[in-house]
GROMACS .gro file of C-alpha atoms in nm:
model
  336
    1UNK     CA    1  13.659   2.910   4.535
    2UNK     CA    2  13.392   2.883   4.854
    3UNK     CA    3  13.497   2.947   5.205
    4UNK     CA    4  13.454   2.652   5.414
    5UNK     CA    5  13.240   2.828   5.717
    6UNK     CA    6  13.269   2.542   5.947
    7UNK     CA    7  13.647   2.584   5.944
    8UNK     CA    8  13.606   2.939   5.964
    9UNK     CA    9  13.433   2.912   6.317
   10UNK     CA   10  13.698   2.632   6.429
   11UNK     CA   11  13.967   2.893   6.315
   12UNK     CA   12  13.777   3.147   6.518
   13UNK     CA   13  13.772   2.945   6.843
   14UNK     CA   14  14.142   2.819   6.810
   15UNK     CA   15  14.288   3.150   6.751
   16UNK     CA   16  14.482   3.295   7.028
   17UNK     CA   17  14.337   3.695   6.996
   18UNK     CA   18  13.983   3.740   7.019
   19UNK     CA   19  13.816   3.868   6.692
   20UNK     CA   20  13.531   4.160   6.682
   21UNK     CA   21  13.232   4.137   6.413
   22UNK     CA   22  13.029   4.470   6.463
   23UNK     CA   23  12.678   4.433   6.279
   24UNK     CA   24  12.738   4.760   6.137
   25UNK     CA   25  12.667   4.974   5.773
   26UNK     CA   26  12.529   5.310   5.901
   27UNK     CA   27  12.901   5.437   5.927
   28UNK     CA   28  12.982   5.292   5.564
   29UNK     CA   29  12.660   5.448   5.436
   30UNK     CA   30  12.746   5.776   5.592
   31UNK     CA   31  13.144   5.779   5.479
   32UNK     CA   32  12.982   5.755   5.137
   33UNK     CA   33  12.825   6.019   5.161
   34UNK     CA   34  12.488   5.838   5.144
   35UNK     CA   35  12.152   5.847   5.312
   36UNK     CA   36  12.006   5.542   5.451
   37UNK     CA   37  11.693   5.590   5.219
   38UNK     CA   38  11.927   5.567   4.945
   39UNK     CA   39  12.119   5.261   5.085
   40UNK     CA   40  11.804   5.027   5.138
   41UNK     CA   41  11.740   5.105   4.813
   42UNK     CA   42  12.008   5.089   4.617
   43UNK     CA   43  12.201   4.739   4.594
   44UNK     CA   44  12.506   4.919   4.434
   45UNK     CA   45  12.511   5.177   4.719
   46UNK     CA   46  12.445   4.916   4.949
   47UNK     CA   47  12.714   4.704   4.833
   48UNK     CA   48  12.952   4.996   4.848
   49UNK     CA   49  12.908   5.093   5.208
   50UNK     CA   50  13.019   4.747   5.343
   51UNK     CA   51  13.294   4.731   5.088
   52UNK     CA   52  13.409   5.069   5.266
   53UNK     CA   53  13.361   4.921   5.642
   54UNK     CA   54  13.595   4.642   5.529
   55UNK     CA   55  13.862   4.850   5.391
   56UNK     CA   56  13.841   5.098   5.730
   57UNK     CA   57  13.828   4.810   6.013
   58UNK     CA   58  13.934   4.510   6.072
   59UNK     CA   59  13.657   4.309   6.160
   60UNK     CA   60  13.704   3.920   6.096
   61UNK     CA   61  13.351   3.963   5.897
   62UNK     CA   62  13.104   4.207   5.705
   63UNK     CA   63  12.760   4.224   5.723
   64UNK     CA   64  12.510   4.402   5.521
   65UNK     CA   65  12.207   4.609   5.653
   66UNK     CA   66  12.027   4.496   5.938
   67UNK     CA   67  11.679   4.566   5.796
   68UNK     CA   68  11.361   4.406   5.956
   69UNK     CA   69  11.092   4.540   5.704
   70UNK     CA   70  11.246   4.408   5.371
   71UNK     CA   71  11.066   4.074   5.388
   72UNK     CA   72  10.729   4.273   5.511
   73UNK     CA   73  10.694   4.468   5.252
   74UNK     CA   74  10.783   4.191   5.016
   75UNK     CA   75  10.410   4.037   5.199
   76UNK     CA   76  10.238   4.372   5.115
   77UNK     CA   77  10.342   4.574   5.402
   78UNK     CA   78  10.360   4.984   5.383
   79UNK     CA   79  10.715   5.078   5.457
   80UNK     CA   80  10.809   5.430   5.607
   81UNK     CA   81  11.126   5.581   5.454
   82UNK     CA   82  11.359   5.831   5.608
   83UNK     CA   83  11.692   5.946   5.498
   84UNK     CA   84  11.872   5.948   5.816
   85UNK     CA   85  11.672   5.659   6.033
   86UNK     CA   86  11.622   5.287   5.954
   87UNK     CA   87  11.299   5.191   5.783
   88UNK     CA   88  10.960   5.074   5.991
   89UNK     CA   89  10.673   4.900   5.950
   90UNK     CA   90  10.361   5.157   5.899
   91UNK     CA   91  10.083   4.986   6.041
   92UNK     CA   92  10.026   4.624   6.010
   93UNK     CA   93   9.835   4.449   5.722
   94UNK     CA   94   9.688   4.114   5.869
   95UNK     CA   95   9.360   4.174   6.132
   96UNK     CA   96   9.220   3.818   6.151
   97UNK     CA   97   9.268   3.447   6.095
   98UNK     CA   98   9.064   3.489   5.796
   99UNK     CA   99   9.362   3.751   5.647
  100UNK     CA  100   9.600   3.479   5.736
  101UNK     CA  101   9.453   3.200   5.542
  102UNK     CA  102   9.445   3.448   5.235
  103UNK     CA  103   9.803   3.549   5.282
  104UNK     CA  104  10.031   3.449   4.935
  105UNK     CA  105  10.373   3.397   4.978
  106UNK     CA  106  10.530   3.667   4.765
  107UNK     CA  107  10.804   3.636   4.510
  108UNK     CA  108  11.152   3.687   4.528
  109UNK     CA  109  11.113   4.001   4.299
  110UNK     CA  110  10.859   4.149   4.515
  111UNK     CA  111  10.968   4.497   4.672
  112UNK     CA  112  11.335   4.570   4.771
  113UNK     CA  113  11.408   4.215   4.749
  114UNK     CA  114  11.617   4.222   4.416
  115UNK     CA  115  11.826   4.513   4.517
  116UNK     CA  116  11.945   4.351   4.885
  117UNK     CA  117  11.993   4.035   4.642
  118UNK     CA  118  12.223   4.247   4.461
  119UNK     CA  119  12.390   4.412   4.753
  120UNK     CA  120  12.521   4.075   4.872
  121UNK     CA  121  12.644   3.989   4.529
  122UNK     CA  122  12.836   4.272   4.504
  123UNK     CA  123  12.966   4.266   4.834
  124UNK     CA  124  13.040   3.896   4.803
  125UNK     CA  125  13.206   3.976   4.493
  126UNK     CA  126  13.430   4.258   4.636
  127UNK     CA  127  13.552   4.031   4.941
  128UNK     CA  128  13.677   3.774   4.696
  129UNK     CA  129  13.662   3.537   5.000
  130UNK     CA  130  13.886   3.767   5.164
  131UNK     CA  131  13.614   3.770   5.466
  132UNK     CA  132  13.294   3.602   5.517
  133UNK     CA  133  12.972   3.805   5.383
  134UNK     CA  134  12.688   3.795   5.625
  135UNK     CA  135  12.349   3.882   5.459
  136UNK     CA  136  12.075   3.967   5.685
  137UNK     CA  137  11.684   3.846   5.697
  138UNK     CA  138  11.410   3.879   5.972
  139UNK     CA  139  11.342   3.579   6.162
  140UNK     CA  140  10.970   3.415   6.162
  141UNK     CA  141  10.816   3.537   6.444
  142UNK     CA  142  10.965   3.868   6.383
  143UNK     CA  143  10.840   3.925   6.051
  144UNK     CA  144  10.462   3.734   6.201
  145UNK     CA  145  10.438   4.002   6.432
  146UNK     CA  146  10.517   4.278   6.156
  147UNK     CA  147  10.246   4.168   5.932
  148UNK     CA  148  10.003   4.103   6.228
  149UNK     CA  149  10.097   4.376   6.515
  150UNK     CA  150  10.329   4.283   6.748
  151UNK     CA  151  10.095   4.318   7.036
  152UNK     CA  152   9.844   4.124   6.826
  153UNK     CA  153  10.058   3.856   6.775
  154UNK     CA  154  10.189   3.769   7.123
  155UNK     CA  155   9.770   3.741   7.200
  156UNK     CA  156   9.694   3.518   6.857
  157UNK     CA  157   9.937   3.244   6.992
  158UNK     CA  158   9.762   3.241   7.318
  159UNK     CA  159   9.401   3.286   7.176
  160UNK     CA  160   9.451   3.089   6.817
  161UNK     CA  161   9.764   2.885   6.797
  162UNK     CA  162   9.688   2.749   6.507
  163UNK     CA  163   9.643   3.088   6.334
  164UNK     CA  164   9.971   3.191   6.437
  165UNK     CA  165  10.143   2.860   6.309
  166UNK     CA  166   9.964   2.904   5.958
  167UNK     CA  167  10.108   3.244   5.976
  168UNK     CA  168  10.467   3.157   6.093
  169UNK     CA  169  10.467   2.841   5.870
  170UNK     CA  170  10.404   3.128   5.582
  171UNK     CA  171  10.643   3.340   5.700
  172UNK     CA  172  10.926   3.053   5.724
  173UNK     CA  173  10.834   2.922   5.362
  174UNK     CA  174  10.964   3.302   5.235
  175UNK     CA  175  11.254   3.296   5.470
  176UNK     CA  176  11.408   2.967   5.347
  177UNK     CA  177  11.369   3.087   4.982
  178UNK     CA  178  11.527   3.422   5.032
  179UNK     CA  179  11.791   3.256   5.251
  180UNK     CA  180  11.857   3.019   4.933
  181UNK     CA  181  11.842   3.333   4.695
  182UNK     CA  182  12.063   3.509   4.936
  183UNK     CA  183  12.348   3.156   4.977
  184UNK     CA  184  12.357   3.205   4.564
  185UNK     CA  185  12.452   3.519   4.556
  186UNK     CA  186  12.775   3.426   4.713
  187UNK     CA  187  12.724   3.534   5.056
  188UNK     CA  188  12.871   3.313   5.307
  189UNK     CA  189  12.577   3.288   5.595
  190UNK     CA  190  12.308   3.482   5.705
  191UNK     CA  191  12.245   3.718   6.047
  192UNK     CA  192  11.885   3.583   6.132
  193UNK     CA  193  11.740   3.903   6.358
  194UNK     CA  194  11.489   3.753   6.606
  195UNK     CA  195  11.442   4.015   6.855
  196UNK     CA  196  11.039   3.961   6.881
  197UNK     CA  197  11.141   3.609   7.006
  198UNK     CA  198  11.313   3.755   7.335
  199UNK     CA  199  10.944   3.878   7.464
  200UNK     CA  200  10.841   3.514   7.516
  201UNK     CA  201  10.944   3.250   7.773
  202UNK     CA  202  11.163   2.949   7.660
  203UNK     CA  203  10.908   2.740   7.568
  204UNK     CA  204  10.676   2.976   7.370
  205UNK     CA  205  11.002   3.081   7.200
  206UNK     CA  206  11.083   2.705   7.130
  207UNK     CA  207  10.707   2.643   6.976
  208UNK     CA  208  10.681   2.977   6.794
  209UNK     CA  209  11.026   3.086   6.669
  210UNK     CA  210  11.317   2.792   6.730
  211UNK     CA  211  11.134   2.534   6.546
  212UNK     CA  212  11.066   2.733   6.277
  213UNK     CA  213  11.414   2.864   6.263
  214UNK     CA  214  11.542   2.523   6.303
  215UNK     CA  215  11.353   2.407   5.962
  216UNK     CA  216  11.553   2.710   5.819
  217UNK     CA  217  11.877   2.612   5.962
  218UNK     CA  218  11.813   2.273   5.866
  219UNK     CA  219  11.752   2.394   5.476
  220UNK     CA  220  12.050   2.590   5.402
  221UNK     CA  221  12.304   2.602   5.686
  222UNK     CA  222  12.594   2.340   5.572
  223UNK     CA  223  12.977   2.371   5.506
  224UNK     CA  224  12.942   2.696   5.300
  225UNK     CA  225  12.687   2.873   5.433
  226UNK     CA  226  12.602   2.938   5.813
  227UNK     CA  227  12.332   3.093   6.029
  228UNK     CA  228  12.403   3.347   6.295
  229UNK     CA  229  12.127   3.365   6.492
  230UNK     CA  230  12.029   3.741   6.648
  231UNK     CA  231  11.803   3.770   6.947
  232UNK     CA  232  11.889   4.164   7.116
  233UNK     CA  233  11.517   4.071   7.267
  234UNK     CA  234  11.618   3.810   7.512
  235UNK     CA  235  11.713   3.849   7.857
  236UNK     CA  236  11.852   3.534   7.959
  237UNK     CA  237  11.552   3.364   7.950
  238UNK     CA  238  11.500   3.163   7.602
  239UNK     CA  239  11.880   3.105   7.542
  240UNK     CA  240  11.795   2.738   7.543
  241UNK     CA  241  11.523   2.753   7.261
  242UNK     CA  242  11.758   3.003   7.078
  243UNK     CA  243  12.072   2.731   7.113
  244UNK     CA  244  11.774   2.405   7.013
  245UNK     CA  245  11.799   2.581   6.664
  246UNK     CA  246  12.123   2.412   6.558
  247UNK     CA  247  12.245   2.766   6.411
  248UNK     CA  248  12.633   2.817   6.400
  249UNK     CA  249  12.679   3.111   6.590
  250UNK     CA  250  12.399   3.309   6.855
  251UNK     CA  251  12.441   3.695   6.863
  252UNK     CA  252  12.317   3.844   7.195
  253UNK     CA  253  12.208   4.197   7.245
  254UNK     CA  254  12.281   4.427   7.565
  255UNK     CA  255  11.934   4.279   7.766
  256UNK     CA  256  12.109   3.998   7.872
  257UNK     CA  257  12.440   3.922   8.080
  258UNK     CA  258  12.709   3.786   7.805
  259UNK     CA  259  12.871   3.574   8.105
  260UNK     CA  260  12.595   3.409   8.134
  261UNK     CA  261  12.427   3.325   7.854
  262UNK     CA  262  12.765   3.194   7.692
  263UNK     CA  263  12.734   2.926   7.926
  264UNK     CA  264  12.454   2.775   7.733
  265UNK     CA  265  12.630   2.799   7.393
  266UNK     CA  266  12.786   2.476   7.290
  267UNK     CA  267  13.203   2.535   7.274
  268UNK     CA  268  13.159   2.448   6.908
  269UNK     CA  269  12.960   2.731   6.816
  270UNK     CA  270  13.037   3.126   6.818
  271UNK     CA  271  12.875   3.354   7.075
  272UNK     CA  272  12.881   3.723   6.968
  273UNK     CA  273  12.796   4.061   7.135
  274UNK     CA  274  12.710   4.256   7.301
  275UNK     CA  275  12.808   4.622   7.373
  276UNK     CA  276  12.514   4.830   7.381
  277UNK     CA  277  12.425   4.983   7.040
  278UNK     CA  278  12.250   5.305   7.122
  279UNK     CA  279  12.415   5.424   7.506
  280UNK     CA  280  12.820   5.329   7.408
  281UNK     CA  281  12.844   5.303   7.066
  282UNK     CA  282  12.603   5.616   6.954
  283UNK     CA  283  12.586   5.807   7.251
  284UNK     CA  284  12.917   5.738   7.488
  285UNK     CA  285  13.262   5.817   7.441
  286UNK     CA  286  13.564   5.660   7.355
  287UNK     CA  287  13.644   5.642   7.712
  288UNK     CA  288  13.328   5.502   7.806
  289UNK     CA  289  13.394   5.275   7.484
  290UNK     CA  290  13.703   5.169   7.604
  291UNK     CA  291  13.621   5.091   7.952
  292UNK     CA  292  13.307   4.911   7.832
  293UNK     CA  293  13.519   4.668   7.585
  294UNK     CA  294  13.770   4.596   7.818
  295UNK     CA  295  13.522   4.491   8.087
  296UNK     CA  296  13.353   4.243   7.868
  297UNK     CA  297  13.645   4.099   7.730
  298UNK     CA  298  13.788   4.038   8.086
  299UNK     CA  299  13.450   3.855   8.163
  300UNK     CA  300  13.458   3.646   7.824
  301UNK     CA  301  13.861   3.505   7.893
  302UNK     CA  302  13.762   3.216   7.955
  303UNK     CA  303  13.551   3.131   7.649
  304UNK     CA  304  13.754   3.117   7.307
  305UNK     CA  305  13.402   3.090   7.140
  306UNK     CA  306  13.331   3.429   7.202
  307UNK     CA  307  13.313   3.736   6.910
  308UNK     CA  308  13.324   4.076   7.017
  309UNK     CA  309  13.011   4.246   6.888
  310UNK     CA  310  12.756   4.541   6.925
  311UNK     CA  311  12.448   4.404   7.092
  312UNK     CA  312  12.236   4.487   6.775
  313UNK     CA  313  12.283   4.702   6.487
  314UNK     CA  314  12.525   5.017   6.537
  315UNK     CA  315  12.240   5.319   6.441
  316UNK     CA  316  12.299   5.596   6.215
  317UNK     CA  317  12.491   5.879   6.318
  318UNK     CA  318  12.707   5.689   6.565
  319UNK     CA  319  13.084   5.863   6.604
  320UNK     CA  320  13.337   5.740   6.418
  321UNK     CA  321  13.562   5.795   6.722
  322UNK     CA  322  13.368   5.530   6.906
  323UNK     CA  323  13.403   5.300   6.681
  324UNK     CA  324  13.804   5.342   6.661
  325UNK     CA  325  13.798   5.331   6.977
  326UNK     CA  326  13.605   4.964   7.012
  327UNK     CA  327  13.839   4.817   6.786
  328UNK     CA  328  14.131   5.026   6.971
  329UNK     CA  329  14.041   4.846   7.292
  330UNK     CA  330  14.032   4.513   7.164
  331UNK     CA  331  14.355   4.579   7.010
  332UNK     CA  332  14.524   4.682   7.325
  333UNK     CA  333  14.347   4.361   7.517
  334UNK     CA  334  14.499   4.120   7.272
  335UNK     CA  335  14.878   4.278   7.308
  336UNK     CA  336  14.881   4.258   7.703
   0.00000   0.00000   0.00000
């Protein structure tokens, strides 16, 4: 039986306790003795990492790997892999309007897309509706930046906006197709990473990101599948554009003040964030984690739609002691 995700969102808002959903899979990969390269290339290893974390920590939902190269690889971009770092796009494949016009929308058999679909299928089966499983995908503008080059796409939206919209339309068409396939695996939603949109003003974010995200949201979001829009590039200037997409939840990075951006999020939608994944999760101490979490929870105490999370994906080699401190501090707060 499928989980009603609208009810899930409402239940979190109604709960007395604050819930947590850090975006993390790398600790599970390491607990299982695998490398990043193995996990991003093998759906079973990927799913086993998600399952391991679900068994270990009391997160309110499970997240698959936040990989911002999967869709670009499907389009034909060259990807650099590493055993202990997230994949990266090596160079860019588009250089002008003509190359954009010639760009073909790939099939769902391209690159590592099949392995990611497999990972979500296996993870969803393992959860058996006990907790939601959120797949990951990239947002349209961030994908366009990986195909065209990030500085290049920023110039293109001003010098040749028609070409930029052509590229964004192709990116959107593929992402929507991918999300529909992720939905069929049994995943309960998708965490859409659109960090590059945070480089723009609210108006540009609306025109070159949110309008396309909203199209995808309208196509895939329903009672059984929701979209969480992640934008860790947002410093607070484009929250309005983010919220215009109609996503069920919004995930914020540590560059913004959570107590300010949450004011623009509808009380019926979840607002997630925003403990620094590097300076606190990876490089901090358990004591720093405890104090940072308690300080944030104090600022968020008047917002029942708040979900405690990392500001972005927690990186490889994040100390288990800091993750434990994250959940311990939340438990301390909830039992005050």
